[in-house]
Each structure stands twice: as C-alpha cells, then as structure tokens.
PDB file of C-alpha atoms in Angstrom:
ATOM      1  CA  MET N   1       3.959  31.779   7.372  1.00 75.00           C
ATOM      2  CA  GLY N   2       0.484  31.115   8.626  1.00 85.00           C
ATOM      3  CA  THR N   3      -1.545  31.308  11.793  1.00 89.00           C
ATOM      4  CA  VAL N   4      -3.417  28.326  13.197  1.00 88.00           C
ATOM      5  CA  THR N   5      -7.079  29.342  13.145  1.00 90.00           C
ATOM      6  CA  ARG N   6      -8.736  26.030  13.953  1.00 89.00           C
ATOM      7  CA  ILE N   7      -7.809  22.552  15.192  1.00 89.00           C
ATOM      8  CA  ARG N   8     -10.262  19.676  14.932  1.00 89.00           C
ATOM      9  CA  THR N   9      -9.559  16.170  16.246  1.00 88.00           C
ATOM     10  CA  VAL N  10     -11.374  13.100  14.928  1.00 88.00           C
ATOM     11  CA  LYS N  11     -11.210   9.799  16.813  1.00 85.00           C
ATOM     12  CA  LEU N  12     -12.434   7.303  14.191  1.00 76.00           C
ATOM     13  CA  PRO N  13     -11.320   5.350  12.186  1.00 74.00           C
ATOM     14  CA  GLN N  14      -7.932   6.452  13.536  1.00 78.00           C
ATOM     15  CA  GLU N  15      -7.222   9.466  15.672  1.00 85.00           C
ATOM     16  CA  LYS N  16      -6.099  12.402  13.570  1.00 90.00           C
ATOM     17  CA  THR N  17      -6.104  16.164  13.780  1.00 90.00           C
ATOM     18  CA  TYR N  18      -7.148  18.611  11.101  1.00 91.00           C
ATOM     19  CA  VAL N  19      -5.158  21.853  11.261  1.00 91.00           C
ATOM     20  CA  TYR N  20      -6.438  25.007   9.588  1.00 92.00           C
ATOM     21  CA  LEU N  21      -4.036  27.836   8.750  1.00 90.00           C
ATOM     22  CA  ASP N  22      -5.624  31.209   8.033  1.00 90.00           C
ATOM     23  CA  GLY N  23      -9.053  29.572   7.737  1.00 88.00           C
ATOM     24  CA  THR N  24      -8.019  26.884   5.239  1.00 90.00           C
ATOM     25  CA  LEU N  25      -7.567  23.167   5.977  1.00 90.00           C
ATOM     26  CA  THR N  26      -3.828  22.725   5.514  1.00 89.00           C
ATOM     27  CA  PHE N  27      -2.658  19.627   7.391  1.00 89.00           C
ATOM     28  CA  THR N  28      -4.039  16.292   8.512  1.00 90.00           C
ATOM     29  CA  LEU N  29      -1.749  14.919  11.193  1.00 90.00           C
ATOM     30  CA  PRO N  30      -1.727  12.127  13.758  1.00 88.00           C
ATOM     31  CA  SER N  31      -2.990  13.649  16.997  1.00 83.00           C
ATOM     32  CA  ILE N  32       0.258  12.886  18.796  1.00 84.00           C
ATOM     33  CA  VAL N  33       2.187  15.082  16.324  1.00 84.00           C
ATOM     34  CA  ALA N  34      -0.243  17.972  16.619  1.00 82.00           C
ATOM     35  CA  THR N  35      -0.035  18.247  20.406  1.00 83.00           C
ATOM     36  CA  ASP N  36       2.177  21.344  20.312  1.00 84.00           C
ATOM     37  CA  LEU N  37      -0.166  23.203  17.953  1.00 88.00           C
ATOM     38  CA  GLN N  38      -2.731  25.593  19.324  1.00 88.00           C
ATOM     39  CA  VAL N  39      -5.106  28.167  17.899  1.00 90.00           C
ATOM     40  CA  GLY N  40      -3.358  31.492  17.422  1.00 89.00           C
ATOM     41  CA  LYS N  41       0.130  30.027  17.025  1.00 89.00           C
ATOM     42  CA  THR N  42       1.988  31.431  14.034  1.00 90.00           C
ATOM     43  CA  LEU N  43       4.050  28.877  12.147  1.00 89.00           C
ATOM     44  CA  THR N  44       7.290  29.747  10.437  1.00 89.00           C
ATOM     45  CA  ASP N  45       7.869  28.607   6.862  1.00 89.00           C
ATOM     46  CA  GLU N  46      10.139  25.833   8.167  1.00 91.00           C
ATOM     47  CA  GLU N  47       7.520  24.583  10.618  1.00 89.00           C
ATOM     48  CA  SER N  48       4.864  24.771   7.939  1.00 88.00           C
ATOM     49  CA  LYS N  49       7.007  22.756   5.531  1.00 91.00           C
ATOM     50  CA  LEU N  50       7.767  20.184   8.233  1.00 90.00           C
ATOM     51  CA  TYR N  51       4.074  19.689   9.073  1.00 90.00           C
ATOM     52  CA  GLU N  52       3.204  19.559   5.378  1.00 91.00           C
ATOM     53  CA  ASN N  53       5.773  16.804   4.768  1.00 91.00           C
ATOM     54  CA  TYR N  54       4.538  14.855   7.766  1.00 90.00           C
ATOM     55  CA  SER N  55       0.958  15.282   6.590  1.00 91.00           C
ATOM     56  CA  ARG N  56       1.878  13.784   3.201  1.00 93.00           C
ATOM     57  CA  TYR N  57       3.744  10.930   4.874  1.00 94.00           C
ATOM     58  CA  PHE N  58       0.765  10.226   7.154  1.00 92.00           C
ATOM     59  CA  ALA N  59      -1.689  10.219   4.234  1.00 92.00           C
ATOM     60  CA  CYS N  60       0.571   7.991   2.141  1.00 95.00           C
ATOM     61  CA  MET N  61       1.095   5.543   5.013  1.00 94.00           C
ATOM     62  CA  SER N  62      -2.661   5.366   5.619  1.00 91.00           C
ATOM     63  CA  ALA N  63      -3.268   4.605   1.937  1.00 94.00           C
ATOM     64  CA  ALA N  64      -0.550   1.940   1.939  1.00 95.00           C
ATOM     65  CA  LYS N  65      -2.028   0.261   5.009  1.00 93.00           C
ATOM     66  CA  GLN N  66      -5.460   0.309   3.376  1.00 93.00           C
ATOM     67  CA  LEU N  67      -4.077  -1.377   0.247  1.00 95.00           C
ATOM     68  CA  LEU N  68      -2.235  -3.957   2.342  1.00 94.00           C
ATOM     69  CA  THR N  69      -5.371  -4.848   4.305  1.00 93.00           C
ATOM     70  CA  GLN N  70      -7.124  -5.722   1.043  1.00 92.00           C
ATOM     71  CA  ARG N  71      -4.361  -8.101  -0.101  1.00 90.00           C
ATOM     72  CA  GLN N  72      -0.585  -8.515  -0.141  1.00 90.00           C
ATOM     73  CA  HIS N  73       1.404  -6.432  -2.611  1.00 92.00           C
ATOM     74  CA  GLY N  74       4.918  -6.592  -3.998  1.00 91.00           C
ATOM     75  CA  LYS N  75       7.273  -3.646  -3.475  1.00 92.00           C
ATOM     76  CA  ALA N  76       7.123  -2.336  -7.032  1.00 92.00           C
ATOM     77  CA  GLU N  77       3.356  -2.821  -7.332  1.00 92.00           C
ATOM     78  CA  LEU N  78       2.600  -0.948  -4.104  1.00 95.00           C
ATOM     79  CA  LYS N  79       5.091   1.794  -4.928  1.00 95.00           C
ATOM     80  CA  THR N  80       3.485   2.319  -8.354  1.00 94.00           C
ATOM     81  CA  LYS N  81       0.007   2.579  -6.854  1.00 95.00           C
ATOM     82  CA  LEU N  82       1.134   5.075  -4.210  1.00 96.00           C
ATOM     83  CA  LYS N  83       3.121   7.243  -6.639  1.00 96.00           C
ATOM     84  CA  LYS N  84      -0.064   7.866  -8.630  1.00 95.00           C
ATOM     85  CA  LYS N  85      -1.437   9.813  -5.676  1.00 95.00           C
ATOM     86  CA  TYR N  86       1.454  10.933  -3.458  1.00 95.00           C
ATOM     87  CA  PRO N  87       4.840  12.656  -3.911  1.00 94.00           C
ATOM     88  CA  ALA N  88       7.835  10.399  -4.547  1.00 94.00           C
ATOM     89  CA  GLU N  89       9.693  11.404  -1.372  1.00 94.00           C
ATOM     90  CA  ALA N  90       6.714  10.482   0.831  1.00 94.00           C
ATOM     91  CA  VAL N  91       6.277   7.179  -1.009  1.00 96.00           C
ATOM     92  CA  ASP N  92       9.971   6.323  -0.611  1.00 95.00           C
ATOM     93  CA  LEU N  93       9.854   6.978   3.139  1.00 95.00           C
ATOM     94  CA  VAL N  94       6.676   4.932   3.531  1.00 96.00           C
ATOM     95  CA  MET N  95       8.090   2.038   1.504  1.00 96.00           C
ATOM     96  CA  ASP N  96      11.287   2.008   3.586  1.00 95.00           C
ATOM     97  CA  ASP N  97       9.237   1.887   6.793  1.00 95.00           C
ATOM     98  CA  LEU N  98       6.898  -0.834   5.490  1.00 95.00           C
ATOM     99  CA  ILE N  99       9.866  -2.970   4.434  1.00 94.00           C
ATOM    100  CA  LYS N 100      11.543  -2.488   7.846  1.00 94.00           C
ATOM    101  CA  LEU N 101       8.296  -3.501   9.550  1.00 93.00           C
ATOM    102  CA  GLY N 102       8.042  -6.584   7.327  1.00 91.00           C
ATOM    103  CA  LEU N 103       4.682  -5.567   5.885  1.00 93.00           C
ATOM    104  CA  VAL N 104       6.015  -5.598   2.322  1.00 93.00           C
ATOM    105  CA  ASN N 105       8.146  -8.520   1.211  1.00 91.00           C
ATOM    106  CA  ASP N 106       8.519  -9.701  -2.387  1.00 90.00           C
ATOM    107  CA  SER N 107       9.276 -13.308  -1.434  1.00 89.00           C
ATOM    108  CA  GLU N 108       6.162 -13.577   0.725  1.00 90.00           C
ATOM    109  CA  PHE N 109       4.081 -11.856  -1.940  1.00 91.00           C
ATOM    110  CA  ALA N 110       5.333 -14.233  -4.645  1.00 90.00           C
ATOM    111  CA  SER N 111       4.532 -17.260  -2.454  1.00 88.00           C
ATOM    112  CA  PHE N 112       1.073 -15.867  -1.701  1.00 89.00           C
ATOM    113  CA  TYR N 113       0.455 -15.200  -5.401  1.00 88.00           C
ATOM    114  CA  VAL N 114       1.558 -18.694  -6.458  1.00 85.00           C
ATOM    115  CA  ASP N 115      -0.570 -20.342  -3.736  1.00 84.00           C
ATOM    116  CA  ASN N 116      -3.544 -18.240  -4.778  1.00 83.00           C
ATOM    117  CA  CYS N 117      -3.060 -19.219  -8.435  1.00 81.00           C
ATOM    118  CA  ASN N 118      -2.772 -22.901  -7.534  1.00 79.00           C
ATOM    119  CA  THR N 119      -5.940 -22.749  -5.455  1.00 79.00           C
ATOM    120  CA  CYS N 120      -8.235 -20.492  -7.471  1.00 78.00           C
ATOM    121  CA  ARG N 121      -7.077 -20.451 -11.085  1.00 81.00           C
ATOM    122  CA  PRO N 122      -4.463 -23.082 -11.894  1.00 81.00           C
ATOM    123  CA  LYS N 123      -1.793 -21.792 -14.281  1.00 82.00           C
ATOM    124  CA  GLY N 124       1.545 -22.897 -15.656  1.00 81.00           C
ATOM    125  CA  LYS N 125       4.892 -21.678 -14.371  1.00 80.00           C
ATOM    126  CA  ALA N 126       5.521 -19.523 -17.458  1.00 85.00           C
ATOM    127  CA  LEU N 127       2.289 -17.569 -17.034  1.00 86.00           C
ATOM    128  CA  ILE N 128       2.797 -17.104 -13.293  1.00 84.00           C
ATOM    129  CA  THR N 129       6.381 -15.968 -13.925  1.00 88.00           C
ATOM    130  CA  SER N 130       5.306 -13.361 -16.473  1.00 90.00           C
ATOM    131  CA  GLU N 131       2.541 -12.051 -14.187  1.00 89.00           C
ATOM    132  CA  LEU N 132       4.921 -11.712 -11.251  1.00 91.00           C
ATOM    133  CA  LYS N 133       7.560 -10.014 -13.430  1.00 90.00           C
ATOM    134  CA  ARG N 134       4.899  -7.544 -14.567  1.00 90.00           C
ATOM    135  CA  LYS N 135       4.235  -6.808 -10.892  1.00 89.00           C
ATOM    136  CA  GLY N 136       7.935  -6.082 -10.355  1.00 89.00           C
ATOM    137  CA  VAL N 137       8.919  -9.151  -8.339  1.00 89.00           C
ATOM    138  CA  SER N 138      12.566 -10.202  -8.572  1.00 88.00           C
ATOM    139  CA  ALA N 139      13.530 -13.323 -10.540  1.00 87.00           C
ATOM    140  CA  GLU N 140      15.029 -14.892  -7.416  1.00 88.00           C
ATOM    141  CA  ALA N 141      11.783 -14.507  -5.429  1.00 88.00           C
ATOM    142  CA  ILE N 142       9.803 -15.902  -8.357  1.00 89.00           C
ATOM    143  CA  GLN N 143      12.003 -18.990  -8.653  1.00 85.00           C
ATOM    144  CA  GLN N 144      11.751 -19.692  -4.905  1.00 84.00           C
ATOM    145  CA  SER N 145       7.965 -19.454  -4.963  1.00 83.00           C
ATOM    146  CA  LEU N 146       7.552 -21.686  -8.039  1.00 81.00           C
ATOM    147  CA  SER N 147       9.433 -24.634  -6.546  1.00 81.00           C
ATOM    148  CA  GLY N 148       6.246 -26.428  -5.414  1.00 76.00           C
ATOM    149  CA  VAL N 149       4.133 -25.878  -8.538  1.00 76.00           C
ATOM    150  CA  ASP N 150       2.950 -29.062 -10.243  1.00 75.00           C
ATOM    151  CA  GLU N 151       2.146 -28.006 -13.796  1.00 76.00           C
ATOM    152  CA  GLU N 152       0.545 -31.324 -14.760  1.00 79.00           C
ATOM    153  CA  ASP N 153      -1.846 -31.191 -11.807  1.00 81.00           C
ATOM    154  CA  ASN N 154      -2.680 -27.539 -12.534  1.00 76.00           C
ATOM    155  CA  ALA N 155      -3.371 -28.357 -16.195  1.00 81.00           C
ATOM    156  CA  TYR N 156      -5.591 -31.275 -15.189  1.00 85.00           C
ATOM    157  CA  ARG N 157      -7.594 -29.168 -12.703  1.00 83.00           C
ATOM    158  CA  ALA N 158      -7.981 -26.345 -15.243  1.00 82.00           C
ATOM    159  CA  ALA N 159      -9.193 -28.840 -17.862  1.00 84.00           C
ATOM    160  CA  CYS N 160     -11.685 -30.372 -15.391  1.00 83.00           C
ATOM    161  CA  ARG N 161     -13.157 -26.957 -14.631  1.00 84.00           C
ATOM    162  CA  ARG N 162     -13.475 -26.193 -18.312  1.00 85.00           C
ATOM    163  CA  ALA N 163     -15.097 -29.583 -18.957  1.00 87.00           C
ATOM    164  CA  GLU N 164     -17.653 -28.926 -16.196  1.00 85.00           C
ATOM    165  CA  ARG N 165     -18.621 -25.621 -17.807  1.00 87.00           C
ATOM    166  CA  LEU N 166     -18.918 -27.195 -21.257  1.00 85.00           C
ATOM    167  CA  ALA N 167     -20.795 -30.341 -20.091  1.00 86.00           C
ATOM    168  CA  PRO N 168     -24.324 -28.901 -20.532  1.00 87.00           C
ATOM    169  CA  LEU N 169     -23.557 -28.053 -24.146  1.00 81.00           C
TER     170      LEU N 169
END
C-alpha cells in the first residue's frame, strides 16, 4: 500500500505522468492511464501491482519503438535486446503487440537485411544466411529473402571495391 504524494505530467517527447508514492518516484505511466490518480489517493497492493506492471510495459514499449526507429529488427534480436533491460513478461507482451501491429516481421527484416548487404557490403549467400541465423531469423524467411541475390555480381563488386583501395599501393 502507498499514498500518492505527487503527480507530474511531462508533454515531450511523449506525454507521460510520473507518479510518486510516499515521496518516491514509483511509476511512469502514459497520461491517459494516470487520469484516475490524484494526490492523497491510497493505492491497494493490487492497484500498485497493476500500475507497476503497466509502467514496465510502457517503458519496454518505448524502448522497442526507439530501437525500431533506428533500424528494422528481427523478432529474436529485438526480444534479446529488450530482455537485457526489462522483465520477460513485459517483453513478451510488447513483442506480441508489435507483431500484431506489423512493426516486427522476420520476413521483412530478412529482405531489408539482404537488400542492405547487396547495396552496402556485397556478400555471398552463405555469409548472409549465417548472419541472419545468428539474429534468430527462421530458415524459411532467409530462403525467401535470398532468392534475388546474385553471388557473382556481389563478388565482382566486392573485388572492385578492394581493388580501388589497393590501387594507390
């Protein structure tokens, strides 16, 4: 049990509410969830646990969105990164929601990764396959994404880049 002693709302970068119980920052919640909280309200253990779980979910979802704005991730890769910082139950809920929303998709990630490799650092199918397996992408998604890879062209482009770097020598 605890008593709400302070509520502070921040608008940027996303609107959230800091809730202090007995003088200590305890929860960070989306403002819409914290609408029924007010200073002086005493929370039961159940309510406290519920807000704590939602606070973890909110923090985990924010971290996942931040990672996904930097670049695409596969399911296993994103899950591993999140589990380093957040409890497994929050990560599982966030991953389920991200998959339902279509923000995490192994097939799309594999295609993105293969296109990126073909454009920036040409590689063979075997190397791309091993890198994607290490990132936890399924064999089926890997095979679909590798269908358009021209290994001879990639080898030629990689050799040309290397020759350019060695030309001054």
